Amino acid sequence: MIVWRWKSINRIDLEDCPIAIAQKIIGGKWALRILYHLSTGMLRFGELNRQMPEITQATLTKELRRLESFQLINRKVYPEVPPRVEYSLNEMGLKLLPVLKELEIWGYEYKKIH
Amino acid sequence: MIVWRWKSINRIDLEDCPIAIAQKIIGGKWALRILYHLSTGMLRFGELNRQMPEITQATLTKELRRLESFQLINRKVYPEVPPRVEYSLNEMGLKLLPVLKELEIWGYEYKKIH
DNA sequence: CGGAATCCTAGCGGATACTG
DNA sequence: CAGTATCCGCTAGGATTCCG
């Protein structure tokens, strides 16, 4: 664990805690799931939705937009009819792969025990 | 990425997705932060609170109880006056260390760029 | 097909006060 | 010191409908 620097006595600057930032970005109900599904490669909106039937279209759209605004995924729109939109991890998103991998291992372990 | 088995056509059983489970447990606003601080070793309630001044006592208590119920941390109470309670990662919590480590690395990377 | 626009609600998390 | 006990506002996320 890396101890971050202190900006003032007895007060941790939130911006200095890497976990706080990570939690803010990937802490939502769906963020990790979405990134996980995208980890195998590009997916269209509908494909993503089919792999996560419990999420609603509206929520999925919002979450994808959020992840895009945080620069974790790419959104490519094809000007066709019917429309096609493809989502994929970009550089910052790809850097999350080690996290997803470890989390996946942990998840399996947890299930095995409980 | 490990592809989980399907229980029925076109329907993913939530229980089979390791990330979904992980997200449910460590997806709260404070879970990862708490586990992160505990990763260096046992901490008393007050110490933990001092390292996260932004969280309120009530919320911290709730989160600690939640993490305890999910079997990630130990809670040891000393029958003293004034009372002393020590929190530490247990086996399942320790297994999250690789995740926290990778997440920490990612968090620093993210800050560096943005 | 992949949204946008609305509306709505559960429950997370905060503030405050009190206590063994 | 490390909690409970209330009370409560906010907003993430869901349901539904409409659209290019």
CSV table of C-alpha atoms (C1' of nucleotides) in Angstrom, one decimal:
chain,number,residue,atom,x,y,z
A,1,MET,CA,0.0,0.0,0.0
A,2,ILE,CA,1.3,3.4,-1.0
A,3,VAL,CA,0.7,6.0,1.6
A,4,TRP,CA,-0.3,9.3,0.0
A,5,ARG,CA,1.0,12.7,1.0
A,6,TRP,CA,-0.9,14.9,3.4
A,7,LYS,CA,-2.0,18.3,2.4
A,8,SER,CA,-2.8,19.5,5.9
A,9,ILE,CA,-2.6,18.0,9.3
A,10,ASN,CA,-5.3,15.4,10.1
A,11,ARG,CA,-7.0,15.9,6.8
A,12,ILE,CA,-6.7,13.6,3.8
A,13,ASP,CA,-7.2,15.3,0.5
A,14,LEU,CA,-9.7,13.0,-1.4
A,15,GLU,CA,-8.0,13.7,-4.6
A,16,ASP,CA,-4.9,12.1,-3.3
A,17,CYS,CA,-6.5,8.7,-2.6
A,18,PRO,CA,-6.3,6.6,-5.7
A,19,ILE,CA,-8.9,4.2,-4.4
A,20,ALA,CA,-11.4,7.0,-3.8
A,21,ILE,CA,-11.1,8.0,-7.4
A,22,ALA,CA,-11.4,4.5,-8.6
A,23,GLN,CA,-14.4,3.9,-6.5
A,24,LYS,CA,-16.1,7.0,-7.8
A,25,ILE,CA,-15.6,5.9,-11.4
A,26,ILE,CA,-16.2,2.2,-11.2
A,27,GLY,CA,-18.3,2.1,-8.1
A,28,GLY,CA,-21.7,2.3,-9.7
A,29,LYS,CA,-24.0,-0.7,-9.9
A,30,TRP,CA,-23.1,-1.5,-13.5
A,31,ALA,CA,-19.8,0.0,-14.4
A,32,LEU,CA,-17.6,-3.1,-13.7
A,33,ARG,CA,-20.1,-5.5,-15.4
A,34,ILE,CA,-20.1,-3.4,-18.5
A,35,LEU,CA,-16.3,-3.1,-18.6
A,36,TYR,CA,-16.1,-6.8,-18.0
A,37,HIS,CA,-18.3,-7.7,-20.9
A,38,LEU,CA,-16.3,-5.3,-23.1
A,39,SER,CA,-13.1,-6.9,-22.1
A,40,THR,CA,-13.5,-9.5,-24.8
A,41,GLY,CA,-13.7,-6.9,-27.4
A,42,MET,CA,-16.1,-4.5,-29.1
A,43,LEU,CA,-19.8,-4.9,-28.6
A,44,ARG,CA,-22.9,-3.3,-30.1
A,45,PHE,CA,-25.4,-1.7,-27.8
A,46,GLY,CA,-27.9,-4.5,-28.3
A,47,GLU,CA,-25.3,-7.2,-27.7
A,48,LEU,CA,-24.3,-5.6,-24.5
A,49,ASN,CA,-27.9,-5.4,-23.4
A,50,ARG,CA,-28.5,-9.0,-24.2
A,51,GLN,CA,-25.5,-10.0,-22.1
A,52,MET,CA,-27.0,-8.1,-19.2
A,53,PRO,CA,-30.8,-8.6,-19.5
A,54,GLU,CA,-31.4,-7.2,-16.0
A,55,ILE,CA,-30.3,-3.7,-16.9
A,56,THR,CA,-32.8,-1.4,-18.7
A,57,GLN,CA,-32.0,0.4,-21.9
A,58,ALA,CA,-32.1,3.8,-20.3
A,59,THR,CA,-29.8,2.9,-17.5
A,60,LEU,CA,-27.4,1.1,-19.9
A,61,THR,CA,-27.3,4.2,-22.1
A,62,LYS,CA,-26.6,6.5,-19.1
A,63,GLU,CA,-23.8,4.2,-17.8
A,64,LEU,CA,-22.2,4.0,-21.2
A,65,ARG,CA,-22.2,7.7,-21.4
A,66,ARG,CA,-20.7,8.0,-18.0
A,67,LEU,CA,-17.9,5.6,-18.8
A,68,GLU,CA,-17.3,7.5,-22.0
A,69,SER,CA,-17.1,10.8,-20.2
A,70,PHE,CA,-14.5,9.3,-17.8
A,71,GLN,CA,-12.5,8.2,-20.9
A,72,LEU,CA,-12.8,4.5,-20.3
A,73,ILE,CA,-14.6,3.4,-23.4
A,74,ASN,CA,-15.0,4.4,-27.1
A,75,ARG,CA,-18.3,5.0,-28.7
A,76,LYS,CA,-18.4,4.6,-32.4
A,77,VAL,CA,-21.5,5.6,-34.3
A,78,TYR,CA,-22.2,4.4,-37.8
A,79,PRO,CA,-24.5,6.7,-39.8
A,80,GLU,CA,-26.7,3.9,-41.0
A,81,VAL,CA,-30.3,2.9,-41.0
A,82,PRO,CA,-30.9,1.1,-38.8
A,83,PRO,CA,-28.3,2.7,-36.6
A,84,ARG,CA,-25.3,0.9,-35.3
A,85,VAL,CA,-23.2,1.9,-32.3
A,86,GLU,CA,-20.2,0.0,-31.2
A,87,TYR,CA,-18.6,0.2,-27.8
A,88,SER,CA,-15.1,-0.8,-26.8
A,89,LEU,CA,-12.5,-0.2,-24.1
A,90,ASN,CA,-10.0,2.5,-24.9
A,91,GLU,CA,-6.6,3.0,-23.4
A,92,MET,CA,-7.7,3.8,-19.9
A,93,GLY,CA,-10.3,1.1,-20.0
A,94,LEU,CA,-7.8,-1.5,-21.1
A,95,LYS,CA,-5.6,-0.6,-18.2
A,96,LEU,CA,-8.5,-1.8,-15.9
A,97,LEU,CA,-8.1,-5.4,-17.3
A,98,PRO,CA,-5.7,-6.5,-14.5
A,99,VAL,CA,-8.3,-5.3,-11.9
A,100,LEU,CA,-11.1,-7.1,-13.7
A,101,LYS,CA,-9.1,-10.2,-13.9
A,102,GLU,CA,-8.2,-10.2,-10.2
A,103,LEU,CA,-11.8,-9.4,-9.3
A,104,GLU,CA,-13.0,-12.3,-11.4
A,105,ILE,CA,-10.7,-14.6,-9.6
A,106,TRP,CA,-11.9,-13.3,-6.3
A,107,GLY,CA,-15.6,-13.6,-7.3
A,108,TYR,CA,-15.2,-17.2,-8.2
A,109,GLU,CA,-13.4,-17.9,-5.0
A,110,TYR,CA,-16.1,-16.1,-3.0
A,111,LYS,CA,-18.8,-18.2,-4.7
A,112,LYS,CA,-17.0,-21.4,-4.1
A,113,ILE,CA,-16.9,-20.7,-0.4
A,114,HIS,CA,-20.4,-19.2,0.1
B,1,MET,CA,-12.0,-13.6,-19.4
B,2,ILE,CA,-13.7,-16.7,-18.3
B,3,VAL,CA,-17.0,-17.3,-19.9
B,4,TRP,CA,-19.5,-18.6,-17.4
B,5,ARG,CA,-21.9,-21.4,-18.1
B,6,TRP,CA,-25.4,-20.7,-19.2
B,7,LYS,CA,-28.4,-22.0,-17.3
B,8,SER,CA,-30.9,-21.3,-20.0
B,9,ILE,CA,-30.8,-20.0,-23.5
B,10,ASN,CA,-30.3,-16.2,-23.8
B,11,ARG,CA,-30.4,-15.8,-20.1
B,12,ILE,CA,-27.4,-15.3,-17.9
B,13,ASP,CA,-27.8,-16.4,-14.3
B,14,LEU,CA,-26.7,-13.5,-12.2
B,15,GLU,CA,-25.2,-15.9,-9.7
B,16,ASP,CA,-22.9,-17.2,-12.3
B,17,CYS,CA,-21.2,-13.8,-13.0
B,18,PRO,CA,-18.3,-13.3,-10.6
B,19,ILE,CA,-18.2,-9.6,-11.3
B,20,ALA,CA,-21.8,-9.2,-10.4
B,21,ILE,CA,-21.2,-10.7,-7.0
B,22,ALA,CA,-18.0,-8.7,-6.5
B,23,GLN,CA,-19.8,-5.5,-7.5
B,24,LYS,CA,-22.6,-6.2,-5.0
B,25,ILE,CA,-20.2,-6.6,-2.2
B,26,ILE,CA,-17.5,-4.0,-2.9
B,27,GLY,CA,-19.6,-1.7,-5.0
B,28,GLY,CA,-20.7,0.7,-2.2
B,29,LYS,CA,-19.4,4.1,-1.7
B,30,TRP,CA,-17.0,3.2,1.0
B,31,ALA,CA,-16.3,-0.5,0.9
B,32,LEU,CA,-13.1,-0.4,-1.1
B,33,ARG,CA,-11.7,2.6,0.8
B,34,ILE,CA,-12.2,0.8,4.1
B,35,LEU,CA,-10.6,-2.4,2.9
B,36,TYR,CA,-7.8,-0.4,1.5
B,37,HIS,CA,-7.0,1.2,4.8
B,38,LEU,CA,-7.3,-2.1,6.5
B,39,SER,CA,-4.8,-3.6,4.1
B,40,THR,CA,-1.9,-2.4,6.2
B,41,GLY,CA,-3.2,-4.2,9.2
B,42,MET,CA,-5.6,-4.0,12.0
B,43,LEU,CA,-7.2,-0.7,12.9
B,44,ARG,CA,-9.4,0.6,15.6
B,45,PHE,CA,-12.7,2.2,14.8
B,46,GLY,CA,-11.4,5.7,15.6
B,47,GLU,CA,-8.2,5.3,13.6
B,48,LEU,CA,-10.2,4.2,10.6
B,49,ASN,CA,-12.5,7.2,11.0
B,50,ARG,CA,-9.5,9.5,11.3
B,51,GLN,CA,-8.1,8.1,8.0
B,52,MET,CA,-11.5,8.8,6.4
B,53,PRO,CA,-12.7,12.1,7.9
B,54,GLU,CA,-15.4,12.5,5.2
B,55,ILE,CA,-17.3,9.5,6.4
B,56,THR,CA,-19.6,9.8,9.4
B,57,GLN,CA,-19.5,7.5,12.4
B,58,ALA,CA,-22.9,6.1,11.6
B,59,THR,CA,-22.1,5.3,8.0
B,60,LEU,CA,-18.8,3.8,8.9
B,61,THR,CA,-20.4,1.6,11.5
B,62,LYS,CA,-23.0,0.4,8.9
B,63,GLU,CA,-20.4,-0.3,6.3
B,64,LEU,CA,-18.2,-2.2,8.7
B,65,ARG,CA,-21.1,-4.3,9.7
B,66,ARG,CA,-21.9,-5.0,6.1
B,67,LEU,CA,-18.4,-6.1,5.3
B,68,GLU,CA,-18.4,-8.2,8.4
B,69,SER,CA,-21.6,-9.9,7.3
B,70,PHE,CA,-20.0,-10.7,3.9
B,71,GLN,CA,-17.1,-12.3,5.8
B,72,LEU,CA,-14.5,-9.9,4.6
B,73,ILE,CA,-13.4,-8.5,7.9
B,74,ASN,CA,-13.0,-9.5,11.5
B,75,ARG,CA,-14.4,-7.4,14.4
B,76,LYS,CA,-12.8,-7.9,17.7
B,77,VAL,CA,-14.4,-6.3,20.8
B,78,TYR,CA,-12.4,-5.9,24.0
B,79,PRO,CA,-14.6,-5.7,27.1
B,80,GLU,CA,-12.9,-2.7,28.4
B,81,VAL,CA,-13.7,0.8,29.6
B,82,PRO,CA,-13.4,2.8,27.4
B,83,PRO,CA,-14.4,0.2,24.8
B,84,ARG,CA,-12.0,-0.9,22.2
B,85,VAL,CA,-12.9,-2.5,18.9
B,86,GLU,CA,-10.4,-3.7,16.3
B,87,TYR,CA,-11.0,-4.4,12.7
B,88,SER,CA,-8.9,-6.4,10.3
B,89,LEU,CA,-9.1,-8.3,7.1
B,90,ASN,CA,-9.9,-11.9,7.4
B,91,GLU,CA,-9.2,-14.6,4.9
B,92,MET,CA,-11.7,-13.6,2.2
B,93,GLY,CA,-10.7,-9.9,2.7
B,94,LEU,CA,-7.0,-10.7,2.3
B,95,LYS,CA,-7.8,-12.3,-1.0
B,96,LEU,CA,-8.9,-8.9,-2.2
B,97,LEU,CA,-5.4,-7.5,-1.8
B,98,PRO,CA,-4.4,-8.2,-5.4
B,99,VAL,CA,-7.6,-6.3,-6.6
B,100,LEU,CA,-6.8,-3.4,-4.3
B,101,LYS,CA,-3.2,-3.3,-5.5
B,102,GLU,CA,-4.2,-3.2,-9.2
B,103,LEU,CA,-6.9,-0.7,-8.5
B,104,GLU,CA,-4.4,1.5,-6.7
B,105,ILE,CA,-2.1,1.4,-9.6
B,106,TRP,CA,-4.9,2.3,-12.0
B,107,GLY,CA,-6.0,5.1,-9.8
B,108,TYR,CA,-2.6,6.7,-9.8
B,109,GLU,CA,-2.4,6.2,-13.6
B,110,TYR,CA,-5.8,7.9,-14.0
B,111,LYS,CA,-4.8,10.8,-11.9
B,112,LYS,CA,-1.6,11.3,-13.8
B,113,ILE,CA,-3.4,11.6,-17.0
B,114,HIS,CA,-6.4,13.6,-15.9
C,1,DC,C1',-31.7,-0.3,-33.5
C,2,DG,C1',-30.3,2.7,-30.2
C,3,DG,C1',-31.5,5.9,-28.3
C,4,DA,C1',-34.0,10.5,-25.8
C,5,DA,C1',-37.4,12.4,-22.5
C,6,DT,C1',-40.2,11.9,-18.4
C,7,DC,C1',-41.5,10.6,-14.3
C,8,DC,C1',-40.9,8.1,-10.1
C,9,DT,C1',-39.1,5.7,-6.0
C,10,DA,C1',-36.2,2.8,-2.9
C,11,DG,C1',-32.6,3.1,-0.1
C,12,DC,C1',-27.9,4.9,0.5
C,13,DG,C1',-25.6,7.8,3.1
C,14,DG,C1',-25.4,12.2,6.0
C,15,DA,C1',-26.6,15.1,10.3
C,16,DT,C1',-27.5,15.2,14.8
C,17,DA,C1',-28.2,13.8,19.4
C,18,DC,C1',-27.7,10.5,22.9
C,19,DT,C1',-25.2,6.4,25.7
C,20,DG,C1',-22.8,2.3,28.2
D,1,DC,C1',-14.4,5.3,22.6
D,2,DA,C1',-17.3,3.3,19.8
D,3,DG,C1',-21.0,3.0,19.1
D,4,DT,C1',-26.8,3.4,18.8
D,5,DA,C1',-31.2,5.9,17.4
D,6,DT,C1',-33.8,9.0,14.5
D,7,DC,C1',-34.7,11.6,10.9
D,8,DC,C1',-34.2,12.9,6.2
D,9,DG,C1',-32.6,14.6,1.5
D,10,DC,C1',-30.8,13.2,-2.7
D,11,DT,C1',-30.0,10.8,-6.6
D,12,DA,C1',-28.8,6.5,-8.9
D,13,DG,C1',-31.3,3.7,-11.2
D,14,DG,C1',-35.8,1.7,-13.1
D,15,DA,C1',-40.3,1.9,-15.9
D,16,DT,C1',-42.5,3.7,-19.6
D,17,DT,C1',-43.2,6.0,-23.8
D,18,DC,C1',-41.8,8.2,-28.0
D,19,DC,C1',-38.5,9.0,-32.0
D,20,DG,C1',-35.1,9.3,-36.4
